[in-house]
Coordinates of C-alpha atoms in Angstrom, one line a residue:
Chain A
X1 CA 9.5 25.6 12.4
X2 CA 6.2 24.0 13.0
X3 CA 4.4 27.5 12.8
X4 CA 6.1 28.0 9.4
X5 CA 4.3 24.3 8.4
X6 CA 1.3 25.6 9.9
X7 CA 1.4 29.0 8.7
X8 CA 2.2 27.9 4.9
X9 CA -0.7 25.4 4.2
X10 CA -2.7 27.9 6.2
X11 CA -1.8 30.4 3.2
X12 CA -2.8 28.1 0.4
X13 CA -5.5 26.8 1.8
X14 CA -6.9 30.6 2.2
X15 CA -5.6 31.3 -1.5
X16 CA -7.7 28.9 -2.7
X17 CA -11.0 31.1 -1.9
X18 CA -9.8 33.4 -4.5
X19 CA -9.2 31.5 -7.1
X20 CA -12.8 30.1 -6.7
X21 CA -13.9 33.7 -6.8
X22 CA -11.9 34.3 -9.8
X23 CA -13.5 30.6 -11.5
X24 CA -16.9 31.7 -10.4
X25 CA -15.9 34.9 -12.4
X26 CA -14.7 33.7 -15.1
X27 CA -11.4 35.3 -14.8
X28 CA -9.4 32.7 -15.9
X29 CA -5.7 33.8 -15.7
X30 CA -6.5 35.2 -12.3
X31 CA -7.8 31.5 -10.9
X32 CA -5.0 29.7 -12.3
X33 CA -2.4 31.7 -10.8
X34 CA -4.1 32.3 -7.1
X35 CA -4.4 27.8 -7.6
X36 CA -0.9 28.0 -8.6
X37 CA 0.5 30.3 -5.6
X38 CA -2.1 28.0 -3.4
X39 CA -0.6 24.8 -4.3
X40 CA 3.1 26.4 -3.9
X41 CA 2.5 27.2 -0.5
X42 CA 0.5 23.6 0.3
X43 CA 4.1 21.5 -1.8
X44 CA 6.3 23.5 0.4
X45 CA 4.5 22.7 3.6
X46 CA 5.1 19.6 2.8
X47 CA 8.3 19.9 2.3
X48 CA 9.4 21.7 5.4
X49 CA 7.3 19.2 7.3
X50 CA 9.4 16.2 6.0
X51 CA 12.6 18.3 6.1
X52 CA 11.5 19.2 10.1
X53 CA 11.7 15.4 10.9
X54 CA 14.3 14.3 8.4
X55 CA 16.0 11.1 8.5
X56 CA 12.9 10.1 10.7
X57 CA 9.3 10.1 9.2
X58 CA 6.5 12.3 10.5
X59 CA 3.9 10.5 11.6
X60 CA 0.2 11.1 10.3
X61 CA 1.5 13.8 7.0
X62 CA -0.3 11.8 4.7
X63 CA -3.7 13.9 4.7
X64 CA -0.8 17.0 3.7
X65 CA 0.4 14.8 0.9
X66 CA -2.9 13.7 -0.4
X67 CA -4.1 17.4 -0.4
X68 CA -0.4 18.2 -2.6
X69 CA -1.0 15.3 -4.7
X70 CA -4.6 15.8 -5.4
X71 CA -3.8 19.6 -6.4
X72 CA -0.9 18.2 -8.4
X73 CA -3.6 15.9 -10.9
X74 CA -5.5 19.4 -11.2
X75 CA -2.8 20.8 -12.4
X76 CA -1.5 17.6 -14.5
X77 CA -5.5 17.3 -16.0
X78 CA -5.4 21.1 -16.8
X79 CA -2.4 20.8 -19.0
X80 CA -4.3 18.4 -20.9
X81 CA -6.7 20.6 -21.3
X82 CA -9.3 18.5 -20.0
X83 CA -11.9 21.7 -18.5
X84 CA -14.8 19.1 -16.8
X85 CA -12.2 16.9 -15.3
X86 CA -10.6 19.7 -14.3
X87 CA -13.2 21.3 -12.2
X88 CA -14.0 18.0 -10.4
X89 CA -10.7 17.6 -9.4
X90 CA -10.0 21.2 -8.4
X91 CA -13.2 21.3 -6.2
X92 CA -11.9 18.2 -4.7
X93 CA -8.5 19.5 -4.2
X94 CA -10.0 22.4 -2.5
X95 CA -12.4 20.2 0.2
X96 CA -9.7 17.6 1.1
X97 CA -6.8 20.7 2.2
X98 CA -9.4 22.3 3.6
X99 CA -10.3 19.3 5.9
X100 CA -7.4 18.3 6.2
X101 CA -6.4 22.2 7.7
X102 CA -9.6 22.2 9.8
X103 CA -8.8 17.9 11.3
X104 CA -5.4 18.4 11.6
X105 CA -3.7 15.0 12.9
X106 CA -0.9 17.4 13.8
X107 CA 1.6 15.1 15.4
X108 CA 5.3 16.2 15.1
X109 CA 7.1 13.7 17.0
X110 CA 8.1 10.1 15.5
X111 CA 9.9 7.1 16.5
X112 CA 13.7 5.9 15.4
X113 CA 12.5 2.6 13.1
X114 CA 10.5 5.4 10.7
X115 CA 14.3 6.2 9.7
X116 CA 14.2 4.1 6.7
X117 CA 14.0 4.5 3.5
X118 CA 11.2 2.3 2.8
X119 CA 9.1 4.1 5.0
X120 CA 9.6 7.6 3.3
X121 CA 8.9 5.5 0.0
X122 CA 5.7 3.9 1.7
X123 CA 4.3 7.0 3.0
X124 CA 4.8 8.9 -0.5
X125 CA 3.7 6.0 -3.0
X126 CA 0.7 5.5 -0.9
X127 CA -0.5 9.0 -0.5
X128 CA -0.2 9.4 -4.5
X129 CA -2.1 6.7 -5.0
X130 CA -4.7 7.3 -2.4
X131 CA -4.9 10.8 -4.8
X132 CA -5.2 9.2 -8.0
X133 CA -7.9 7.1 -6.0
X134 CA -9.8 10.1 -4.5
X135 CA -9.8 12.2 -8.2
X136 CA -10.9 9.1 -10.0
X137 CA -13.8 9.1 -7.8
X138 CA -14.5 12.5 -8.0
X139 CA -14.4 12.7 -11.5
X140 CA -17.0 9.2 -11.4
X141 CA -19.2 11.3 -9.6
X142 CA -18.7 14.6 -11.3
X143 CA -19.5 12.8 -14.1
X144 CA -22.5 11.1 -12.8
X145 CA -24.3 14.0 -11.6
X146 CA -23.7 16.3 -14.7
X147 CA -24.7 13.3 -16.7
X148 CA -27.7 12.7 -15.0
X149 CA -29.1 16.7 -14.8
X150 CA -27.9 17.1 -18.8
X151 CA -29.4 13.6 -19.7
X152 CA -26.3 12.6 -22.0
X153 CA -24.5 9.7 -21.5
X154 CA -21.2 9.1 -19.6
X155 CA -18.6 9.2 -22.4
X156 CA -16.1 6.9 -23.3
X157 CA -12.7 9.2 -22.9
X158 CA -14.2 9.9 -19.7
X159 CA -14.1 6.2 -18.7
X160 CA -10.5 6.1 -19.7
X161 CA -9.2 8.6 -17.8
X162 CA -10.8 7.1 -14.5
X163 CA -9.6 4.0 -16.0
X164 CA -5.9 5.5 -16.1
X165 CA -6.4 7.1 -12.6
X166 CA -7.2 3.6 -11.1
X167 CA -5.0 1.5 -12.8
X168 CA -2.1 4.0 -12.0
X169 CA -3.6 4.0 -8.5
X170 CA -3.2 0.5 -8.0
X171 CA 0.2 0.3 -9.4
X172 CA 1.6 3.0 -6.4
X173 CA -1.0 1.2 -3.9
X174 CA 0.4 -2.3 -4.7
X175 CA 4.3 -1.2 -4.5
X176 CA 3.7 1.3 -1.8
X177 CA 2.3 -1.7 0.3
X178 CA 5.1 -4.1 -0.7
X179 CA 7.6 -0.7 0.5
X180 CA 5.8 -0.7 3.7
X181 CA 5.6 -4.8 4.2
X182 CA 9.7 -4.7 3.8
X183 CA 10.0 -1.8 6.4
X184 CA 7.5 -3.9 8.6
X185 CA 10.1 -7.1 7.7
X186 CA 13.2 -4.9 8.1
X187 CA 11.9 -3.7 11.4
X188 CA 9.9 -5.9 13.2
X189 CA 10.8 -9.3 11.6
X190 CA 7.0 -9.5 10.3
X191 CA 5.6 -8.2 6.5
X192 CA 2.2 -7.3 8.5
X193 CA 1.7 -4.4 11.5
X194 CA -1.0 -5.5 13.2
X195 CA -1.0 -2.2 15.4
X196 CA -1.3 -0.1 12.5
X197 CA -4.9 1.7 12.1
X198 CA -4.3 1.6 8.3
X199 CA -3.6 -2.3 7.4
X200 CA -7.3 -3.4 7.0
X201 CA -8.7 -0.4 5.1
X202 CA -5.6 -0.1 2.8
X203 CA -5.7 -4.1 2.0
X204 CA -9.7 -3.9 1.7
X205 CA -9.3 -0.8 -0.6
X206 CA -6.6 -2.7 -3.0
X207 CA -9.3 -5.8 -3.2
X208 CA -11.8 -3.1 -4.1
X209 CA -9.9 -1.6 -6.6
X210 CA -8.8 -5.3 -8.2
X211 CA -12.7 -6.2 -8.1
X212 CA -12.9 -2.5 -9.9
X213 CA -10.4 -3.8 -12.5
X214 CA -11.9 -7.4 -12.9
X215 CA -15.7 -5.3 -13.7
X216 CA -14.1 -4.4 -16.8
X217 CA -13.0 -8.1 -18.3
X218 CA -16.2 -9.4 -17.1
X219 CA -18.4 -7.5 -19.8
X220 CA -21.7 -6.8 -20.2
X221 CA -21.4 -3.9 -17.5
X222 CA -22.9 -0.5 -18.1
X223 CA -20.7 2.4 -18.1
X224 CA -23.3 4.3 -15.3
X225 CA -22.2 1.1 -13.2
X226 CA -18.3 1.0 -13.2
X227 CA -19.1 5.2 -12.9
X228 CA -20.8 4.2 -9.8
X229 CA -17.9 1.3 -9.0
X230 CA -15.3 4.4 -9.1
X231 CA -17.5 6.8 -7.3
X232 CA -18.0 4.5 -4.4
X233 CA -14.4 3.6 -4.4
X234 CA -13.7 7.1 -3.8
X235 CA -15.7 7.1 -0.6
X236 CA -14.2 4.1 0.2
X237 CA -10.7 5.2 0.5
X238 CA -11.6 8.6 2.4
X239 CA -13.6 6.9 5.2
X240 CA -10.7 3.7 5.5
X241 CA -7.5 5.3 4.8
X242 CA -8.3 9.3 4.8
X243 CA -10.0 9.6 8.2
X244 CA -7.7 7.7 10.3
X245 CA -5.1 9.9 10.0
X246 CA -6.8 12.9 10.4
X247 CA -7.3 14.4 14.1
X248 CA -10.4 16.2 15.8
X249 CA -12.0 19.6 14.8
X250 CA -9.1 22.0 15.6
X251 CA -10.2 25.8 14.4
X252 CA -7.5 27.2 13.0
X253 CA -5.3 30.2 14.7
X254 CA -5.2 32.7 11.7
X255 CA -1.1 32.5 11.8
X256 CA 1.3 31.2 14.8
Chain B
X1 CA -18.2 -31.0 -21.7
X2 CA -17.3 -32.8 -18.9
X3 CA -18.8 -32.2 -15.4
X4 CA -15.0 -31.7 -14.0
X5 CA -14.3 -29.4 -16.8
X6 CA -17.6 -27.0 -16.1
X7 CA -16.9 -26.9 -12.3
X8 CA -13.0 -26.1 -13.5
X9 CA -14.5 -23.3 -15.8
X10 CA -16.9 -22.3 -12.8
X11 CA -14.7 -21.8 -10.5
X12 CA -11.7 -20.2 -12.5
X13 CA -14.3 -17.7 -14.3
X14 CA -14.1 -13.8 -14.0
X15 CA -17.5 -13.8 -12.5
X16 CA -16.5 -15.6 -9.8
X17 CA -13.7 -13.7 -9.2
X18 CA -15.7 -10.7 -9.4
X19 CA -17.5 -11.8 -6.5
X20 CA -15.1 -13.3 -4.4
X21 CA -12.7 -10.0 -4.9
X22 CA -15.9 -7.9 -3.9
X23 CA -16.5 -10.5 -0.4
X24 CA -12.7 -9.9 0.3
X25 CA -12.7 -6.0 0.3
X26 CA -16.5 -5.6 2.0
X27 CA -15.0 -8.5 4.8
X28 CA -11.3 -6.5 5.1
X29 CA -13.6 -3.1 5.6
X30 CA -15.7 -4.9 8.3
X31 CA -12.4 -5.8 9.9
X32 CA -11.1 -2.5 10.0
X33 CA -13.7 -1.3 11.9
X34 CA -13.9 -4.0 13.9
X35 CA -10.5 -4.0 14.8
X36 CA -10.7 0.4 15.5
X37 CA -13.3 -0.6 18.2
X38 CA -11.2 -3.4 19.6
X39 CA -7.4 -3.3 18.5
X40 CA -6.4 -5.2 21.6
X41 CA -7.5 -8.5 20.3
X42 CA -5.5 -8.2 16.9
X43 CA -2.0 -7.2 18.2
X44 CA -1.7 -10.5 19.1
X45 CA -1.1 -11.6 16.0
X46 CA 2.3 -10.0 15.6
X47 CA 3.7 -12.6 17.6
X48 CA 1.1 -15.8 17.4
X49 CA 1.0 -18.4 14.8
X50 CA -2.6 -17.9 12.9
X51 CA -4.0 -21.1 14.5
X52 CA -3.0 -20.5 18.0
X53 CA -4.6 -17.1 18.0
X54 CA -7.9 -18.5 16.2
X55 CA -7.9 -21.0 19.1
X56 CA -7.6 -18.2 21.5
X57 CA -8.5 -14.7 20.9
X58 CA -10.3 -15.8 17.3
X59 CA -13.1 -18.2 19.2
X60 CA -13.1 -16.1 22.2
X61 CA -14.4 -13.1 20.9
X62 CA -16.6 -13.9 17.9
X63 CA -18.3 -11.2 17.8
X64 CA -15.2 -9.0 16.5
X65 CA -13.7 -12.0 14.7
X66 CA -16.0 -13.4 12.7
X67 CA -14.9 -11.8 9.6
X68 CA -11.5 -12.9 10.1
X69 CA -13.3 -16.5 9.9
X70 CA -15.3 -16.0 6.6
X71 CA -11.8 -13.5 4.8
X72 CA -9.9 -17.0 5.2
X73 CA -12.3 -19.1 3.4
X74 CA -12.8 -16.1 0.8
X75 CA -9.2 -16.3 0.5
X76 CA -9.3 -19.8 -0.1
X77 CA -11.6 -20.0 -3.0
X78 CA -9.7 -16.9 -4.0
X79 CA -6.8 -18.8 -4.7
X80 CA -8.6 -21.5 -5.9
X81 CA -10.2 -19.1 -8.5
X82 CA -7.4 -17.5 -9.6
X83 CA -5.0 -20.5 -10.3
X84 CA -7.7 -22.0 -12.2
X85 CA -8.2 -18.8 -14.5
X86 CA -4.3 -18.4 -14.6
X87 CA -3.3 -21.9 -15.6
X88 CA -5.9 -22.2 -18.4
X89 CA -5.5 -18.2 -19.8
X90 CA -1.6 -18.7 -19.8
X91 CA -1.8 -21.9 -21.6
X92 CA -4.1 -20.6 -24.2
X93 CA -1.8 -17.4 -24.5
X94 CA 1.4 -19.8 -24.8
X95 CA -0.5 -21.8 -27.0
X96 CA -0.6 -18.1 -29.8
X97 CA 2.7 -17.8 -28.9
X98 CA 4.0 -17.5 -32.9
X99 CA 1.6 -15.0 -33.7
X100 CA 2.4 -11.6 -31.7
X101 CA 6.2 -9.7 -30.9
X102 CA 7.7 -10.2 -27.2
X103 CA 6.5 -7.0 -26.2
X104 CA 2.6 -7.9 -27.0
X105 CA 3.3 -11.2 -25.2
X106 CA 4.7 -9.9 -22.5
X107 CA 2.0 -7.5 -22.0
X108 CA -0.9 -9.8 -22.3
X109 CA 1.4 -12.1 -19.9
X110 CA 1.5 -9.5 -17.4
X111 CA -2.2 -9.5 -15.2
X112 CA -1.3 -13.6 -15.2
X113 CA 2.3 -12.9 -14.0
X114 CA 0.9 -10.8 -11.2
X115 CA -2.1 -13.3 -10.2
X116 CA 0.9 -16.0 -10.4
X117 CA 2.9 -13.5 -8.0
X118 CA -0.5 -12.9 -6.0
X119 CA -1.0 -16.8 -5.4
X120 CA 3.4 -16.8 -4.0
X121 CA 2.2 -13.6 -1.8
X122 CA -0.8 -15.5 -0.4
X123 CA 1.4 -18.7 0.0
X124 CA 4.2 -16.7 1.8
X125 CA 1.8 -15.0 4.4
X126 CA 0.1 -18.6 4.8
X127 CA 3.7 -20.3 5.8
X128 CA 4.6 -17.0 8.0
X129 CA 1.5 -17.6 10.0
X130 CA 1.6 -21.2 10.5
X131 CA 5.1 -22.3 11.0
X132 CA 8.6 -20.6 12.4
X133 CA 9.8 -19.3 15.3
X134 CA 9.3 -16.0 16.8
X135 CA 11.1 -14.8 19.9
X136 CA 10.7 -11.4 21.7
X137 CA 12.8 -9.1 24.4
X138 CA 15.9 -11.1 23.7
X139 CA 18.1 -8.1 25.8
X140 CA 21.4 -8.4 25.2
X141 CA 24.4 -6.4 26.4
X142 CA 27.8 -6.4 25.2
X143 CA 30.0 -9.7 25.9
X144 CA 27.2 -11.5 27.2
X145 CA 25.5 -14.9 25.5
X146 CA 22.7 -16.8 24.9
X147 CA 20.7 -19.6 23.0
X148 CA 19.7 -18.7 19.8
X149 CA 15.7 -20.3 19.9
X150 CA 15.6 -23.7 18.9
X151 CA 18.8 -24.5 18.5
X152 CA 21.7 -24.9 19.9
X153 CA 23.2 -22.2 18.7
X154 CA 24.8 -19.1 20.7
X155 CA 25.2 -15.6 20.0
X156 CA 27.1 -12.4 21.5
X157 CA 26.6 -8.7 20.8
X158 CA 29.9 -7.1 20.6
X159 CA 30.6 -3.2 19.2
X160 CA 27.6 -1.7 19.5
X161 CA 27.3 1.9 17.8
X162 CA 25.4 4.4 18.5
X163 CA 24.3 7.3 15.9
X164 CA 22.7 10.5 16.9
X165 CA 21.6 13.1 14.3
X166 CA 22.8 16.9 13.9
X167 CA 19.3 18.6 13.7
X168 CA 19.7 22.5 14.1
X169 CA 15.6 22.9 13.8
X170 CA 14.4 20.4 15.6
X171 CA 14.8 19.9 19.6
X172 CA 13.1 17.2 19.9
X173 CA 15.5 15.0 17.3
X174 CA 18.7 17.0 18.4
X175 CA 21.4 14.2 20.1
X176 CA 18.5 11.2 19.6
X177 CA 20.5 8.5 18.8
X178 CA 18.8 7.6 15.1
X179 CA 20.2 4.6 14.3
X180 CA 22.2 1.7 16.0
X181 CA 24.7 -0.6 14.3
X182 CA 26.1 -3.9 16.3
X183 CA 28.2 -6.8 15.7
X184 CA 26.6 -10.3 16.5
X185 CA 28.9 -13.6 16.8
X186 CA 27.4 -17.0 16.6
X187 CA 28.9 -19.6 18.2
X188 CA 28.1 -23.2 16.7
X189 CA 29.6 -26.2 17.8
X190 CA 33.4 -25.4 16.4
X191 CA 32.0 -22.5 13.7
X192 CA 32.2 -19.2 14.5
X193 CA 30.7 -16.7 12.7
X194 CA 30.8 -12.4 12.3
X195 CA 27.0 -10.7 11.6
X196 CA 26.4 -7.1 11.4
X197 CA 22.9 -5.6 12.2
X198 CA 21.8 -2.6 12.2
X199 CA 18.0 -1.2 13.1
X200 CA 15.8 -1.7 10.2
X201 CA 18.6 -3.9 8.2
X202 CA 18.6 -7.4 10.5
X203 CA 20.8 -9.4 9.7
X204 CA 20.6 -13.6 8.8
X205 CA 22.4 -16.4 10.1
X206 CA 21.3 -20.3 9.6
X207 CA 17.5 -19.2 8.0
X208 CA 17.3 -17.5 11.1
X209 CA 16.8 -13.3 11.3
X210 CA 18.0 -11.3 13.7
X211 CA 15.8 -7.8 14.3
X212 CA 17.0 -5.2 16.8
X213 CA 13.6 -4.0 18.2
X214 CA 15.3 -1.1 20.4
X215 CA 18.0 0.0 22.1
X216 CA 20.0 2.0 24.6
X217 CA 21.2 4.6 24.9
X218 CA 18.5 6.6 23.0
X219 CA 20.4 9.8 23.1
X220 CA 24.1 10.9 22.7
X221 CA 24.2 12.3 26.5
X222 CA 22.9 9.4 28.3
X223 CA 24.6 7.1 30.4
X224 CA 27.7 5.5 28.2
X225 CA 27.5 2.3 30.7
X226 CA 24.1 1.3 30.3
X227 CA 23.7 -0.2 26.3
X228 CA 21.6 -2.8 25.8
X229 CA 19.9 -3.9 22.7
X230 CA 16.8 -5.8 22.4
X231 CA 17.0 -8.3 19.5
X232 CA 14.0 -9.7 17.7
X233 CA 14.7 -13.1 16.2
X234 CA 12.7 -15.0 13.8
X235 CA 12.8 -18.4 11.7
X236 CA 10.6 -17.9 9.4
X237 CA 10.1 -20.2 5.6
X238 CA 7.5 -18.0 4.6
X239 CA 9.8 -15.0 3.8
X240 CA 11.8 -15.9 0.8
X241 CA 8.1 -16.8 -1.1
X242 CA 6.7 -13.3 0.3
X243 CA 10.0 -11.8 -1.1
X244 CA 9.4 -13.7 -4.4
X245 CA 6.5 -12.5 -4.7
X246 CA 6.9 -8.8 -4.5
X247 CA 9.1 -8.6 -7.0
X248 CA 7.3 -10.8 -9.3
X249 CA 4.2 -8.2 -8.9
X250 CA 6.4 -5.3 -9.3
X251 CA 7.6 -7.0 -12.6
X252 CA 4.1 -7.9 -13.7
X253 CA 2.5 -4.6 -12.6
X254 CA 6.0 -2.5 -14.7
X255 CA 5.4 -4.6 -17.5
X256 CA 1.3 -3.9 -17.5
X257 CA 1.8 -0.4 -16.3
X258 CA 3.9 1.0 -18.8
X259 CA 2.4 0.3 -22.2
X260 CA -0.9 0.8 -20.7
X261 CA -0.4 4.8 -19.5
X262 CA 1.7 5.9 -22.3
X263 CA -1.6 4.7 -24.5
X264 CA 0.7 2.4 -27.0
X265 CA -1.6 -0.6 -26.3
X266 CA -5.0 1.5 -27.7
X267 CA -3.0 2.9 -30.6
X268 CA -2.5 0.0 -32.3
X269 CA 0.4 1.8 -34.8
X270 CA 3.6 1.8 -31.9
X271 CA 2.6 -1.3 -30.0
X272 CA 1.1 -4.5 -31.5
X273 CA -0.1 -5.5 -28.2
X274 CA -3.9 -3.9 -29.4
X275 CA -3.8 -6.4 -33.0
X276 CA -2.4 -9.4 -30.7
X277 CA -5.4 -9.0 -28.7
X278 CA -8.1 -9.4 -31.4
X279 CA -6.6 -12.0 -32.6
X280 CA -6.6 -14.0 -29.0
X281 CA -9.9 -12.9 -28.9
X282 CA -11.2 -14.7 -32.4
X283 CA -9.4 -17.6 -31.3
X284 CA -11.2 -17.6 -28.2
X285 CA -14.6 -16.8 -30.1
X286 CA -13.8 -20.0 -32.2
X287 CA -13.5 -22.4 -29.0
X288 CA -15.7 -21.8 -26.8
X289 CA -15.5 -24.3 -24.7
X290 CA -12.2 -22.7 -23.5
X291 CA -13.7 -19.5 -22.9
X292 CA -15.4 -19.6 -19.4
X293 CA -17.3 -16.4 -19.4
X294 CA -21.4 -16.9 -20.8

């Protein structure tokens, strides 16, 4: 079973090459249904690696999630027919699985207390909303750079849809923590886990993101600025709540 | 205006809280890496009372805590900053109260419901960290008793239950006892009373709750004899505000949420939340002295 996990992301992470081809190419029916077969493979990764542990929580599949989730706001960006968000978030689909495939914080084995349902609603809402984090910031950026090498502004619909990505961020960030604080209750006695490697950066990114939301009401600040806000935030959450539950370089075996 | 009533605009203004929300995140990110070089020093805190442990480990190794220092007094002025801005915004939005529908009130209501629901949080964690009991490795087997902390209370495990799980795929999970269900009597003075607890659902007696931590046997095959389980139990005030204020968040962040992602707040036609809003903001154009932003 953990070959089949391993083998399926494997396979949609190594479909993804062709549908860059096929972008590249301009070949747009060909991209969108090697990015559609690649994500297939990556959701049911994931869901043979939850079903693998099941009633118990694997430990460290978050970087699996955020890579599903991630592909999953391509996908929801390119049904709004939104083309230059679309490409910011595909590339960035594309680098975090393929991290995440080549660090793989492979770790099969769990303990009983993850056997709650808070935990499985803790590790889910906060992956999403580590996404919607991660796309907002690459679409900041995207945004940035294109704006800066075409010399037009940063436009408004833009700023709205990074807007939407935060604010829905926050929401799954704020009741994803309050899932994991009553696990923490329910099984230790204690809202806070002072062992866990995640606490600090997952508390410091919610302050970020409510000084993010705050920018806004305080007015007089330049759209280039909360671009800049959103981009940084992105880099925030990979280095404090990305990273730590990735493992070492591990080269891939081509299939198990 | 007054002197009082510029510091109160000062230090409740958006600007400040700007700041002070930036301070927090940069401090919390110092923390975390402080605390990846050095978690030793932070477990601690799982079982300490906050000023014990900045007695102890916090002034004994200041060169990893120092943050921890400066994030309470950011917190402080935090809350300071926020009640301000909440008491006076939520008065002046009570105060237009005739002029929008429920649903644009409750939407302009809803950032101040969850900074009211931030200020319970912050409260609850406070109390949780400063007063209560906490008591560790209380090992109990079945039929035996003991004092519950602090009181004269006693309490006996009886029926303990064991539950393995049936997984055809995985080895490592197949007959591991998954969950543990157990009966706990309290005994005080002439009252006796029936508890079940279960791992991850503790169960309360007296303000007091009752954790099990672990237990044997951990799988189906071991040794029938040799159960034990090993009972957290905590007193804690703290809890019921920290409960309070999740779901007063939750509420506040539903309520903000939802007209804000399916766009009826920018529309103006569906939701009159949009035409409410310019008409807080005139008011607040024609008093400035309410308005604490420059």
């Amino acid at each position: 079973m953990k070959e089949l996990i391993h083998n399926l992301f494997l396979s949609g992470c190594i479909l993804y090459f062709p549908a860059i081809v096929a972008a590249l190419a301009g070949w747009k029916t060909a991209r969108n249904l090697f990015y559609l077969a690649a994500v297939a493979l990556v959701f049911l990764s994931a869901v043979v690696r939850i079903y693998y542990n099941w009633p118990l929580m694997c430990l460290f599949q978050e970087p699996y999630l955020i890579s599903l989730f991630v592909a999953i706001i391509t996908l929801y960006l390119y049904a709004r027919k939104d083309e230059r968000s679309v490409v910011a978030a595909g590339i960035l689909s594309v680098a975090i699985s393929i991290f995440t495939l080549l660090f793989p914080g492979d770790i099969y084995t769990s303990f009983v207390k993850t056997n709650s349902l808070f935990a499985h609603l803790f590790s889910v809402l906060s992956s999403l909303a580590r996404a919607a984090y991660m796309c907002s910031g690459a679409l900041s950026l995207w945004m940035l750079i294109v704006g800066t090498f075409s010399g037009n502004e940063i436009k408004g619909s833009g700023q709205v849809l990074i807007k939407n990505l935060i604010i829905a961020g926050f929401a799954l960030h704020s009741v994803g923590m309050f899932f994991g604080a009553l696990w923490s209750y329910a099984g230790w006695g204690i809202p806070v886990q002072w062992e866990s490697h995640l606490f600090l950066g997952m508390a410091g990114v919610w302050f970020f993101y409510s000084f993010y939301l705050h920018l806004h009401l305080a007015g007089r600040v330049k759209r280039a600025s909360l671009s800049l806000a959103a981009s940084l935030g992105g880099i925030l959450v990979f280095i404090f709540t990305f990273l730590p539950d990735t493992g070492k370089l591990r080269l891939p075996e081509l299939m198990r | 205006m007054s002197m009082i009533s510029k510091m109160l605009h000062a230090l409740g203004s958006i600007r400040f809280a700007v700041y002070l929300l930036l301070c927090t995140a940069v401090l919390l990110f110092t923390g975390s890496v402080c605390q990846n070089i050095e978690p030793g020093i932070f477990v601690p805190l799982n079982s300490l009372m906050l000023f014990d442990w900045l007695r102890t480990f916090g002034l004994e190794n200041p060169s990893r805590t120092w943050w921890f220092f400066l994030l309470i007094t950011v917190l402080l002025l935090l809350g300071i900053n926020t009640f301000i801005c909440t008491a006076l915004r939520t008065a002046k939005i009570i105060g237009l109260r005739n002029h929008k529908s429920i649903m644009a009130m409750l939407f302009t209501l809803s950032p101040h419901i969850m900074h009211f629901a931030f200020l319970i949080l912050m409260t609850g964690y406070f109390v949780l960290y400063t007063c209560g009991i906490n008591s560790y490795n209380n090992i109990m087997k079945p039929g035996i008793q003991r004092h519950v902390p602090g009181s004269d209370i006693r309490m006996e495990l009886r029926e303990a239950s064991f539950y393995p799980v049936d997984h055809s795929v995985n080895e490592s999970l197949k007959d591991m006892h998954v969950d543990a269900k157990c009966t706990v009597v309290f005994f005080d003075g002439d009252k006796t009373d029936m508890r079940t607890a279960g791992l991850n659902r503790p169960c309360f007696y007296k303000r007091y709750s009752i954790h099990v931590a672990d237990f044997n046997p951990k799988k189906a095959k071991s040794m029938p004899k040799d159960v034990w389980i090993n009972f957290t139990i905590r007193k804690n005030a703290g809890i019921p505000l920290f409960i309070a204020g999740i779901i007063i968040f939750t509420v506040g962040v539903l309520l903000y949420v939802t007209p804000v992602l399916s766009k009826r707040n920018y529309s103006g036609s569906r939701f009159q939340g949009s035409r409410f809003k310019v008409r807080l903001m005139k008011y607040e154009e024609r008093k400035p002295t309410l308005n604490p932003e420059p």
